C-alpha cells in the first residue's frame, strides 16, 4: 500500500485532500463489542481543531464525524469502521497564485517530483487536515485501551520556541489554549504568540506524550519494537523533525551506571528507559518527546521557483498556524494510542496463551 | 509477522540468537541481475565487528557469510537470498549466573514478561549480534543503490559521551577505530575510552548518517514517509533512544523564516529539512542523527530481582562494549540503506511511468 | 488488517453494510496521471446491479459513485482514491424476523460465533452488496491495464444449473441478461429462470473469465503466484466454492504429454496451462473458471436454530437472486483485474530494470 | 515481499533452490512455549520425500532438519524459528542440456521472461523441492493446532488419473505408497504406475484434505476469508490447477434447497458448505479438494525453443515423479495447517475477548 494505511492489525487507512469534498478513514480490525458513537469523536477533534483561538489557523471546520459502517446498535461489530468528515470551510482561491509555484519548506516540490501532478489547494493531501482522521481513529483506540487495559495517553507542550515550562501541573494542561503544563506562564505565551503572529513568522515546538498503565510485554522485537514503531508513527506527523524515547538525546552524555533503571521487588527505581526495554514495554509509563519545526507558510517572502523552473518570490496568504506544534498535542497522543492498540492486538495474537501451554513456563510476575 | 521482517518490497527477515548455532537472514525482493558474492559482505561486517580494537567487546566472531540461495553464477536471480553466519565464539558459561536474574537496562525482564520464556545466553535474540544481519542485508541494498542510482550512505560518530568533533574531515572517518571525523582528537578518545573501560562504566554516543545522490521523489506520504520510516528503522536498532532528521530538535527554537530552505533554479539554498519534505526526498543529502544510550552491561553492581521476584545484586561479567554507539555506525548506515532501497522499489512500482501516461503531466524538473 | 483490504501495492479497502448508510472503498497505490471520472464506474456497476431484469433481486440501488479524493482536474494524483455509494433502497424491515435466527447456508451463524454480535439487516457486511465496491475498484484497474498494457478482462456464464452453452460467440455476451455466449439459448434460459423463481428455489452457476494481452512475467513465485492469487481472489467472492486455472480439474485425468503446451518460435501451440507457468504469466490468455453455489435465501422453509439454540423454521422473504452467479460475471472480472493490476506494479517494482543492469543478462524475447 | 513469505501472523519465509547448497525457512510469529525438536519434522518430511518407492522420483535427499534459532531447551521462545536442510543428492549435470532450452509446461520460460536470468539446475526455485519447507513449517503449525485446539489435518489421494477410490477407510491411507483410502485397489495402482513409468508419460491426480475439530469463528471476511486463503494457499503449490471447498463445482448444478445445510440444536445436518460460511469456519469438518496436473518432465520429446528463440526438441532425462500428486498429500495438509494456524492467531488478535467486554453481547453458543 502506498503509505496511507497505518497499523498491522488495527489498521487505519485515511484519505482526502485539504480542499476536496471530504476526508475520512477506514478502521479495520477493531475488536467487536466496543461502544462507539459519533459524539465520541467530538472532544479530541475539538482539541485538534483550528479556529478555536487566535493562536491557530482561522480555518473553522465543523469536523462532524459520520460513522458510515462497522457500528450496529451502538457497538462495534468487528467489520470496518468508516468515518467521514465533509470539508466545509475550504477557501481554494487562496491557493490560485501558488498552484504553479513551489513553496519552500512544503511538500509542493516533492509531490510534483514524485507524482508529476499535485492538488495545490491547501496543500492537498500533504495538508495537516489529514491529521483530523488520525485523531478520530485514535479516539477509537483510546476508548478500547482505556476500557480494556486502563491505559491513558496524555500529551502537553513542553517547549514553545525557546520557552520551556517553569513547572508541571497535569491538571492545567487542558485549561489553556497551549496545552501548557504551567498556568502562570500562559499570559507570557499569549504575548509571545501575538508578537509572532504580527511578525508574520512562525516558530517550532516540542510535545511530550506519556502513556500510563501499560501492561509489560507489548512490542515486537526486532523490527516491530514498540519504540521503533512509536518513532515511525510520530515522525510521520507533518512537520516533525525528531523523536525521543525516555531520556532520548540526553542519554548520549550519560554513563551506563546512571542510565540503567534498577529493579526492586516493588518495581523499577527510575525510568530513564521511558518504559521500553528491548522494544517491549516494561509496564512503566511510556515517555516520548517530539520536535515540530516552524511552519513554512509565512507572509514573509522567500525565493523559490515555479513549475517551469523560473525564479519567483513566494508569499503565502492562506490561513495558517504560527506554531503547528500547539495543535499537534492531540495528534501525537493519537499516534501513540494507535501504536499501542496495534501492539496490544499483536501481542494477544502471539502470546495470548502464555502461561497456559506448558508447565515448564513459570508464572511471569517477578 | 512478529517483527522480524523489515521492508515491504525489499524485505529482510533475520533470525538467530547470540549463542545459538547461527544467525542469518533472508532478503526477498532483490532485483535480479545484481552481481553478488560472499566477499561483498566482508568490508561492512568487519567495520561492525567486535574484537578488532580494545574499545569494543572482546568477542571475536569470524562472521563468514555463506550465501545459501538466490545467486546464480555471480548474479542475483530475483529469488530470496539467504545468508548464514555460524556463531563460533559464543561463551555461554558467562551467562549461567544471570539466567534467573533480570539485568537492569536489558531486555531480560521484558522478554520474560512477553514470552514467559527466554534464551538468556548472551541476550539471546535481543543481543546486538542480530545487527550483523542488518549490516549484511544493507550491503546488498548499498550495492544496488550505488550501481543503479549512485546513492552513497556514509556515517560517523558525532558525539562520544560529552566529546564532540572539533572539525570535520570525511576522509579520516574510516582511518580510526571511532569513525571519528577529526583525526587530531583520536588520542583523546583513546584515553577517554581506556579510562572508561577501567572504571567499569559505559557511555552513550551520537551517530550521524548522510545519504547523497538520492533522486527526488522517494518516500510515500502519509504513513510511509521517508523520514517516518527512517525514524522507525533507526529506533529499531538496539540502544537507540532518539532520532533526528535534518535540524531535528534544533528546529523547535527556530523561526520559520530561518528554517525553510529557499529554492533557486540551480537548487536549494540550504538544507534544514535534511533532504525530506512531506515525507518525500528532495534530492538534497538526507541527514539523520541517532542517539545511543550507554550499555547497561557493567561490572558495576546494580539492584535487581530474580525470576522469583527476590532482590539480587547483578554484576555483568561477559564481554561487552563500553560504548555500543561506536560499532553502530555501519548499522545505522545499513538501516538507512534498507529504507532507501525499499522506497526506491515502492516508488518505481507506483510512479515508474510518471511522465509517460498523459500529455497533461508536464516534465518534472523545475 | 482484518481482511477488508485486497492487494499489496494497488490496495483496495472496502467498507459498508448492506443496510447501513453507505458502502465505499479506498484505493491506495494507483499510479498518478490516470484519467478518472464518476462516469467511468457506471457501465460495470450497471452490469452488476440488481433490479435490472426479473432474473435478479428486485432491490434497485442507484449506485451513484462519488469520488471523494485522489483525483484532481480529472486525473489521479497518486493519493488514495475514496469512492462512496449511498444505500438508498434498503428495506430493513424484511429482516426483523430473522435477526434472532440463523439462516442455513448464510454467514449469520459464523459472524455470531466470531464476533458475538452481527448486523442482521440484509446480511450486513456479508451481503453481496459489498461486491459493488470490488467492481468499482476493478474499473480503475481495468482502465490502467487497458491503457498501459492493452489488457482486456472478459467474463461470461459458462453454466447455469445443468445448462451449458451450445456455442460460443463473444459478441452476444453483453446483449442478454445472462452474460450467455450463445444467443439461441436465451429463451430457454428465460424459461428456466422463470420456473426456478416460481418454485422458490435457486441454482448454482459457473463463470469463466479470460484476460488477454498480458505481458509474460507477471506473478510472484512462490506464495505470490499469479494463479494462487487469482484463486484466493475469486474464492473470496460470496458463494464461490471452486476455482480452476486453465484445464483445472480436467488435468487430473490428463497425460503429461497431452497437457504440456509445446512452444514454437511463433508462440505456444496450445494453452492447457491457462496462461500461467510456475505462477508467472506466459503471455497467453489467462483462463479462470469459477463455481457459484445456489443462494440459500429461499422462500422454501428450512430447519435451523435461533440465538438461544432453540429449533426454528426459517423462511426468507427478502429480495434475493435465484442465481447469484449471473450477476457475478462483472465481479469475477473485477477480481481478476485487481490481481493483475497489483501484480503489474509488483513486477515493475522488482524487475522494472531487467535487461538494464548487467550485460550478462541477455534479451528476454525467445 | 516478492512472494516468498506465507501468512500474516504465523509467517513462513522459505528460500533455496533445488540444486543450491541448501533450502530452508524462517517461521516468525510462533507462540512461545511449544515443545519442538528436530525429530518432529521427520515423519511429515518422510511422507513427502522422493526416493522411498519406485513410484516417485529417484532423488534421495536426507532431509535432515537443523533448527538454527527460536528454540531454547526444547521450547519455542517466540523468536523466529529458522530451519535448514542441506541439499545432498543434487545431480546438476542432468540439467546441462536444458540450461538454454525452455521445457514446455515448466517455469523455465516464465522465469526467464520475468527475471532475465534463471538457475536451470533442477528447476531452481520453481522445483517441488521448495515444498519441503512448506511441510516442515506445517509441522509446527500442526503441533500447535493439535495441542491447543485438538485440530487434525488429514489428506489422501482421491483420484489418480481416471482411477477413483472404490471405498473409503481412513485407517489404510498411511499404509500404502499412494495415500489411497481403499486398500484392495493398491495392486491395481501399482500396476497402473508401473505401466505409466514405462511409457515415459505422467498423469494428474486429485488430493482431498479434511481438517477436523476446528472451532467456529476462524476466518476473516471479506478478503481474508478462510476458504479464500485456503484456495490461494493450495493453488500456490506447484502443479495445482484447481481447488474446491465443500461441494465445489458440483454446487453449480445443485438447487439451493439441497445445498444449504440445515441446523439443529445438536449441530448441522449436512456439510455441503465444507465447514465454511461467509468465509468463517462453522465448526464442521473443513473439506478441500485439489487438482494436480500431470508433470511436464517427460522422456517423451516435445517441441520448444531455446533462449535464442530457435526451435528445439526437448527430452527431460532427470529424475522425476510420474505423478506429482501422490507426494502432494502432505504438502496440501501443510498448506491447510498453515492457513488455519495463521487464522487462529488473527482471530485471537481481534476477537480474543469476545464475550468479556460488554454485557449486551450474549453468549455465543446457539
JSON list of N, CA, C and O in Angstrom, two decimals, chain D residues 216-250:
[
{"chain": "D", "resi": 216, "resn": "UNK", "atom": "N", "xyz": [-15.68, -22.90, 15.65]},
{"chain": "D", "resi": 216, "resn": "UNK", "atom": "CA", "xyz": [-16.31, -21.93, 14.77]},
{"chain": "D", "resi": 216, "resn": "UNK", "atom": "C", "xyz": [-15.68, -20.55, 15.00]},
{"chain": "D", "resi": 216, "resn": "UNK", "atom": "O", "xyz": [-15.18, -20.26, 16.09]},
{"chain": "D", "resi": 217, "resn": "UNK", "atom": "N", "xyz": [-15.66, -19.72, 13.95]},
{"chain": "D", "resi": 217, "resn": "UNK", "atom": "CA", "xyz": [-15.21, -18.34, 14.12]},
{"chain": "D", "resi": 217, "resn": "UNK", "atom": "C", "xyz": [-13.88, -18.01, 13.47]},
{"chain": "D", "resi": 217, "resn": "UNK", "atom": "O", "xyz": [-13.49, -16.85, 13.43]},
{"chain": "D", "resi": 218, "resn": "UNK", "atom": "N", "xyz": [-13.16, -19.00, 12.94]},
{"chain": "D", "resi": 218, "resn": "UNK", "atom": "CA", "xyz": [-11.89, -18.68, 12.31]},
{"chain": "D", "resi": 218, "resn": "UNK", "atom": "C", "xyz": [-12.13, -18.23, 10.87]},
{"chain": "D", "resi": 218, "resn": "UNK", "atom": "O", "xyz": [-12.92, -18.82, 10.15]},
{"chain": "D", "resi": 219, "resn": "UNK", "atom": "N", "xyz": [-11.40, -17.23, 10.44]},
{"chain": "D", "resi": 219, "resn": "UNK", "atom": "CA", "xyz": [-11.55, -16.71, 9.10]},
{"chain": "D", "resi": 219, "resn": "UNK", "atom": "C", "xyz": [-11.92, -15.25, 9.15]},
{"chain": "D", "resi": 219, "resn": "UNK", "atom": "O", "xyz": [-12.64, -14.81, 10.04]},
{"chain": "D", "resi": 220, "resn": "UNK", "atom": "N", "xyz": [-11.41, -14.49, 8.19]},
{"chain": "D", "resi": 220, "resn": "UNK", "atom": "CA", "xyz": [-11.67, -13.06, 8.18]},
{"chain": "D", "resi": 220, "resn": "UNK", "atom": "C", "xyz": [-12.43, -12.67, 6.92]},
{"chain": "D", "resi": 220, "resn": "UNK", "atom": "O", "xyz": [-11.89, -12.69, 5.82]},
{"chain": "D", "resi": 221, "resn": "UNK", "atom": "N", "xyz": [-13.70, -12.34, 7.07]},
{"chain": "D", "resi": 221, "resn": "UNK", "atom": "CA", "xyz": [-14.30, -11.69, 5.92]},
{"chain": "D", "resi": 221, "resn": "UNK", "atom": "C", "xyz": [-13.61, -10.35, 5.71]},
{"chain": "D", "resi": 221, "resn": "UNK", "atom": "O", "xyz": [-13.16, -9.78, 6.70]},
{"chain": "D", "resi": 222, "resn": "UNK", "atom": "N", "xyz": [-13.49, -9.89, 4.55]},
{"chain": "D", "resi": 222, "resn": "UNK", "atom": "CA", "xyz": [-14.07, -10.18, 3.27]},
{"chain": "D", "resi": 222, "resn": "UNK", "atom": "C", "xyz": [-13.02, -10.79, 2.36]},
{"chain": "D", "resi": 222, "resn": "UNK", "atom": "O", "xyz": [-13.27, -11.76, 1.64]},
{"chain": "D", "resi": 223, "resn": "UNK", "atom": "N", "xyz": [-11.79, -10.20, 2.41]},
{"chain": "D", "resi": 223, "resn": "UNK", "atom": "CA", "xyz": [-10.75, -10.70, 1.51]},
{"chain": "D", "resi": 223, "resn": "UNK", "atom": "C", "xyz": [-9.85, -11.71, 2.21]},
{"chain": "D", "resi": 223, "resn": "UNK", "atom": "O", "xyz": [-9.01, -12.33, 1.59]},
{"chain": "D", "resi": 224, "resn": "UNK", "atom": "N", "xyz": [-10.03, -11.83, 3.51]},
{"chain": "D", "resi": 224, "resn": "UNK", "atom": "CA", "xyz": [-9.25, -12.79, 4.27]},
{"chain": "D", "resi": 224, "resn": "UNK", "atom": "C", "xyz": [-10.09, -14.01, 4.62]},
{"chain": "D", "resi": 224, "resn": "UNK", "atom": "O", "xyz": [-9.81, -14.68, 5.62]},
{"chain": "D", "resi": 225, "resn": "UNK", "atom": "N", "xyz": [-11.06, -14.30, 3.79]},
{"chain": "D", "resi": 225, "resn": "UNK", "atom": "CA", "xyz": [-11.94, -15.45, 4.05]},
{"chain": "D", "resi": 225, "resn": "UNK", "atom": "C", "xyz": [-11.12, -16.72, 4.21]},
{"chain": "D", "resi": 225, "resn": "UNK", "atom": "O", "xyz": [-10.15, -16.94, 3.49]},
{"chain": "D", "resi": 226, "resn": "UNK", "atom": "N", "xyz": [-11.56, -17.57, 5.12]},
{"chain": "D", "resi": 226, "resn": "UNK", "atom": "CA", "xyz": [-10.86, -18.83, 5.35]},
{"chain": "D", "resi": 226, "resn": "UNK", "atom": "C", "xyz": [-10.79, -19.64, 4.06]},
{"chain": "D", "resi": 226, "resn": "UNK", "atom": "O", "xyz": [-9.71, -20.16, 3.70]},
{"chain": "D", "resi": 227, "resn": "UNK", "atom": "N", "xyz": [-11.89, -19.73, 3.33]},
{"chain": "D", "resi": 227, "resn": "UNK", "atom": "CA", "xyz": [-11.86, -20.50, 2.08]},
{"chain": "D", "resi": 227, "resn": "UNK", "atom": "C", "xyz": [-11.05, -19.79, 1.01]},
{"chain": "D", "resi": 227, "resn": "UNK", "atom": "O", "xyz": [-10.36, -20.44, 0.22]},
{"chain": "D", "resi": 228, "resn": "UNK", "atom": "N", "xyz": [-11.10, -18.47, 1.00]},
{"chain": "D", "resi": 228, "resn": "UNK", "atom": "CA", "xyz": [-10.28, -17.72, 0.04]},
{"chain": "D", "resi": 228, "resn": "UNK", "atom": "C", "xyz": [-8.80, -17.96, 0.27]},
{"chain": "D", "resi": 228, "resn": "UNK", "atom": "O", "xyz": [-8.03, -18.19, -0.66]},
{"chain": "D", "resi": 229, "resn": "UNK", "atom": "N", "xyz": [-8.40, -17.95, 1.53]},
{"chain": "D", "resi": 229, "resn": "UNK", "atom": "CA", "xyz": [-6.98, -18.16, 1.82]},
{"chain": "D", "resi": 229, "resn": "UNK", "atom": "C", "xyz": [-6.57, -19.61, 1.57]},
{"chain": "D", "resi": 229, "resn": "UNK", "atom": "O", "xyz": [-5.44, -19.86, 1.15]},
{"chain": "D", "resi": 230, "resn": "UNK", "atom": "N", "xyz": [-7.47, -20.53, 1.84]},
{"chain": "D", "resi": 230, "resn": "UNK", "atom": "CA", "xyz": [-7.17, -21.93, 1.52]},
{"chain": "D", "resi": 230, "resn": "UNK", "atom": "C", "xyz": [-6.97, -22.09, 0.02]},
{"chain": "D", "resi": 230, "resn": "UNK", "atom": "O", "xyz": [-6.03, -22.77, -0.43]},
{"chain": "D", "resi": 231, "resn": "UNK", "atom": "N", "xyz": [-7.85, -21.49, -0.76]},
{"chain": "D", "resi": 231, "resn": "UNK", "atom": "CA", "xyz": [-7.73, -21.61, -2.21]},
{"chain": "D", "resi": 231, "resn": "UNK", "atom": "C", "xyz": [-6.40, -21.02, -2.68]},
{"chain": "D", "resi": 231, "resn": "UNK", "atom": "O", "xyz": [-5.69, -21.61, -3.50]},
{"chain": "D", "resi": 232, "resn": "UNK", "atom": "N", "xyz": [-6.06, -19.85, -2.16]},
{"chain": "D", "resi": 232, "resn": "UNK", "atom": "CA", "xyz": [-4.79, -19.23, -2.55]},
{"chain": "D", "resi": 232, "resn": "UNK", "atom": "C", "xyz": [-3.60, -20.08, -2.14]},
{"chain": "D", "resi": 232, "resn": "UNK", "atom": "O", "xyz": [-2.63, -20.24, -2.88]},
{"chain": "D", "resi": 233, "resn": "UNK", "atom": "N", "xyz": [-3.68, -20.65, -0.94]},
{"chain": "D", "resi": 233, "resn": "UNK", "atom": "CA", "xyz": [-2.58, -21.45, -0.43]},
{"chain": "D", "resi": 233, "resn": "UNK", "atom": "C", "xyz": [-2.40, -22.73, -1.23]},
{"chain": "D", "resi": 233, "resn": "UNK", "atom": "O", "xyz": [-1.28, -23.11, -1.59]},
{"chain": "D", "resi": 234, "resn": "UNK", "atom": "N", "xyz": [-3.49, -23.40, -1.53]},
{"chain": "D", "resi": 234, "resn": "UNK", "atom": "CA", "xyz": [-3.40, -24.67, -2.24]},
{"chain": "D", "resi": 234, "resn": "UNK", "atom": "C", "xyz": [-3.02, -24.44, -3.70]},
{"chain": "D", "resi": 234, "resn": "UNK", "atom": "O", "xyz": [-2.22, -25.20, -4.27]},
{"chain": "D", "resi": 235, "resn": "UNK", "atom": "N", "xyz": [-3.55, -23.38, -4.31]},
{"chain": "D", "resi": 235, "resn": "UNK", "atom": "CA", "xyz": [-3.20, -23.10, -5.70]},
{"chain": "D", "resi": 235, "resn": "UNK", "atom": "C", "xyz": [-1.74, -22.65, -5.82]},
{"chain": "D", "resi": 235, "resn": "UNK", "atom": "O", "xyz": [-1.17, -22.70, -6.91]},
{"chain": "D", "resi": 236, "resn": "UNK", "atom": "N", "xyz": [-1.13, -22.27, -4.71]},
{"chain": "D", "resi": 236, "resn": "UNK", "atom": "CA", "xyz": [0.28, -21.86, -4.76]},
{"chain": "D", "resi": 236, "resn": "UNK", "atom": "C", "xyz": [1.23, -23.06, -4.79]},
{"chain": "D", "resi": 236, "resn": "UNK", "atom": "O", "xyz": [2.44, -22.89, -4.96]},
{"chain": "D", "resi": 237, "resn": "UNK", "atom": "N", "xyz": [0.70, -24.25, -4.57]},
{"chain": "D", "resi": 237, "resn": "UNK", "atom": "CA", "xyz": [1.54, -25.45, -4.66]},
{"chain": "D", "resi": 237, "resn": "UNK", "atom": "C", "xyz": [1.82, -25.74, -6.14]},
{"chain": "D", "resi": 237, "resn": "UNK", "atom": "O", "xyz": [0.92, -25.62, -6.98]},
{"chain": "D", "resi": 238, "resn": "UNK", "atom": "N", "xyz": [3.04, -26.11, -6.43]},
{"chain": "D", "resi": 238, "resn": "UNK", "atom": "CA", "xyz": [3.42, -26.43, -7.81]},
{"chain": "D", "resi": 238, "resn": "UNK", "atom": "C", "xyz": [2.44, -27.42, -8.42]},
{"chain": "D", "resi": 238, "resn": "UNK", "atom": "O", "xyz": [2.07, -28.40, -7.78]},
{"chain": "D", "resi": 239, "resn": "UNK", "atom": "N", "xyz": [2.04, -27.18, -9.65]},
{"chain": "D", "resi": 239, "resn": "UNK", "atom": "CA", "xyz": [1.24, -28.12, -10.46]},
{"chain": "D", "resi": 239, "resn": "UNK", "atom": "C", "xyz": [-0.25, -28.13, -10.13]},
{"chain": "D", "resi": 239, "resn": "UNK", "atom": "O", "xyz": [-1.00, -28.87, -10.75]},
{"chain": "D", "resi": 240, "resn": "UNK", "atom": "N", "xyz": [-0.69, -27.33, -9.16]},
{"chain": "D", "resi": 240, "resn": "UNK", "atom": "CA", "xyz": [-2.12, -27.30, -8.86]},
{"chain": "D", "resi": 240, "resn": "UNK", "atom": "C", "xyz": [-2.86, -26.45, -9.89]},
{"chain": "D", "resi": 240, "resn": "UNK", "atom": "O", "xyz": [-2.42, -25.37, -10.26]},
{"chain": "D", "resi": 241, "resn": "UNK", "atom": "N", "xyz": [-3.99, -26.97, -10.37]},
{"chain": "D", "resi": 241, "resn": "UNK", "atom": "CA", "xyz": [-4.79, -26.26, -11.37]},
{"chain": "D", "resi": 241, "resn": "UNK", "atom": "C", "xyz": [-6.22, -26.00, -10.91]},
{"chain": "D", "resi": 241, "resn": "UNK", "atom": "O", "xyz": [-6.99, -25.34, -11.63]},
{"chain": "D", "resi": 242, "resn": "UNK", "atom": "N", "xyz": [-6.63, -26.53, -9.76]},
{"chain": "D", "resi": 242, "resn": "UNK", "atom": "CA", "xyz": [-7.99, -26.29, -9.31]},
{"chain": "D", "resi": 242, "resn": "UNK", "atom": "C", "xyz": [-8.15, -26.56, -7.84]},
{"chain": "D", "resi": 242, "resn": "UNK", "atom": "O", "xyz": [-7.41, -27.38, -7.27]},
{"chain": "D", "resi": 243, "resn": "UNK", "atom": "N", "xyz": [-9.07, -25.83, -7.21]},
{"chain": "D", "resi": 243, "resn": "UNK", "atom": "CA", "xyz": [-9.33, -26.00, -5.78]},
{"chain": "D", "resi": 243, "resn": "UNK", "atom": "C", "xyz": [-10.85, -25.93, -5.57]},
{"chain": "D", "resi": 243, "resn": "UNK", "atom": "O", "xyz": [-11.53, -25.09, -6.16]},
{"chain": "D", "resi": 244, "resn": "UNK", "atom": "N", "xyz": [-11.34, -26.82, -4.75]},
{"chain": "D", "resi": 244, "resn": "UNK", "atom": "CA", "xyz": [-12.74, -26.81, -4.36]},
{"chain": "D", "resi": 244, "resn": "UNK", "atom": "C", "xyz": [-12.86, -26.77, -2.84]},
{"chain": "D", "resi": 244, "resn": "UNK", "atom": "O", "xyz": [-12.03, -27.36, -2.14]},
{"chain": "D", "resi": 245, "resn": "UNK", "atom": "N", "xyz": [-13.88, -26.10, -2.35]},
{"chain": "D", "resi": 245, "resn": "UNK", "atom": "CA", "xyz": [-14.23, -26.15, -0.93]},
{"chain": "D", "resi": 245, "resn": "UNK", "atom": "C", "xyz": [-15.63, -26.77, -0.85]},
{"chain": "D", "resi": 245, "resn": "UNK", "atom": "O", "xyz": [-16.53, -26.39, -1.61]},
{"chain": "D", "resi": 246, "resn": "UNK", "atom": "N", "xyz": [-15.81, -27.69, 0.07]},
{"chain": "D", "resi": 246, "resn": "UNK", "atom": "CA", "xyz": [-17.11, -28.35, 0.21]},
{"chain": "D", "resi": 246, "resn": "UNK", "atom": "C", "xyz": [-17.50, -29.02, -1.09]},
{"chain": "D", "resi": 246, "resn": "UNK", "atom": "O", "xyz": [-16.69, -29.71, -1.70]},
{"chain": "D", "resi": 247, "resn": "UNK", "atom": "N", "xyz": [-18.73, -28.78, -1.54]},
{"chain": "D", "resi": 247, "resn": "UNK", "atom": "CA", "xyz": [-19.19, -29.46, -2.75]},
{"chain": "D", "resi": 247, "resn": "UNK", "atom": "C", "xyz": [-18.55, -28.94, -4.03]},
{"chain": "D", "resi": 247, "resn": "UNK", "atom": "O", "xyz": [-18.71, -29.54, -5.10]},
{"chain": "D", "resi": 248, "resn": "UNK", "atom": "N", "xyz": [-17.84, -27.84, -3.96]},
{"chain": "D", "resi": 248, "resn": "UNK", "atom": "CA", "xyz": [-17.08, -27.33, -5.10]},
{"chain": "D", "resi": 248, "resn": "UNK", "atom": "C", "xyz": [-17.90, -27.17, -6.35]},
{"chain": "D", "resi": 248, "resn": "UNK", "atom": "O", "xyz": [-19.01, -26.60, -6.31]},
{"chain": "D", "resi": 249, "resn": "UNK", "atom": "N", "xyz": [-17.36, -27.65, -7.47]},
{"chain": "D", "resi": 249, "resn": "UNK", "atom": "CA", "xyz": [-18.02, -27.45, -8.76]},
{"chain": "D", "resi": 249, "resn": "UNK", "atom": "C", "xyz": [-19.34, -28.21, -8.86]},
{"chain": "D", "resi": 249, "resn": "UNK", "atom": "O", "xyz": [-20.19, -27.87, -9.68]},
{"chain": "D", "resi": 250, "resn": "UNK", "atom": "N", "xyz": [-19.54, -29.20, -8.00]},
{"chain": "D", "resi": 250, "resn": "UNK", "atom": "CA", "xyz": [-20.83, -29.88, -8.00]},
{"chain": "D", "resi": 250, "resn": "UNK", "atom": "C", "xyz": [-21.96, -28.94, -7.59]},
{"chain": "D", "resi": 250, "resn": "UNK", "atom": "O", "xyz": [-23.13, -29.14, -7.94]}
]
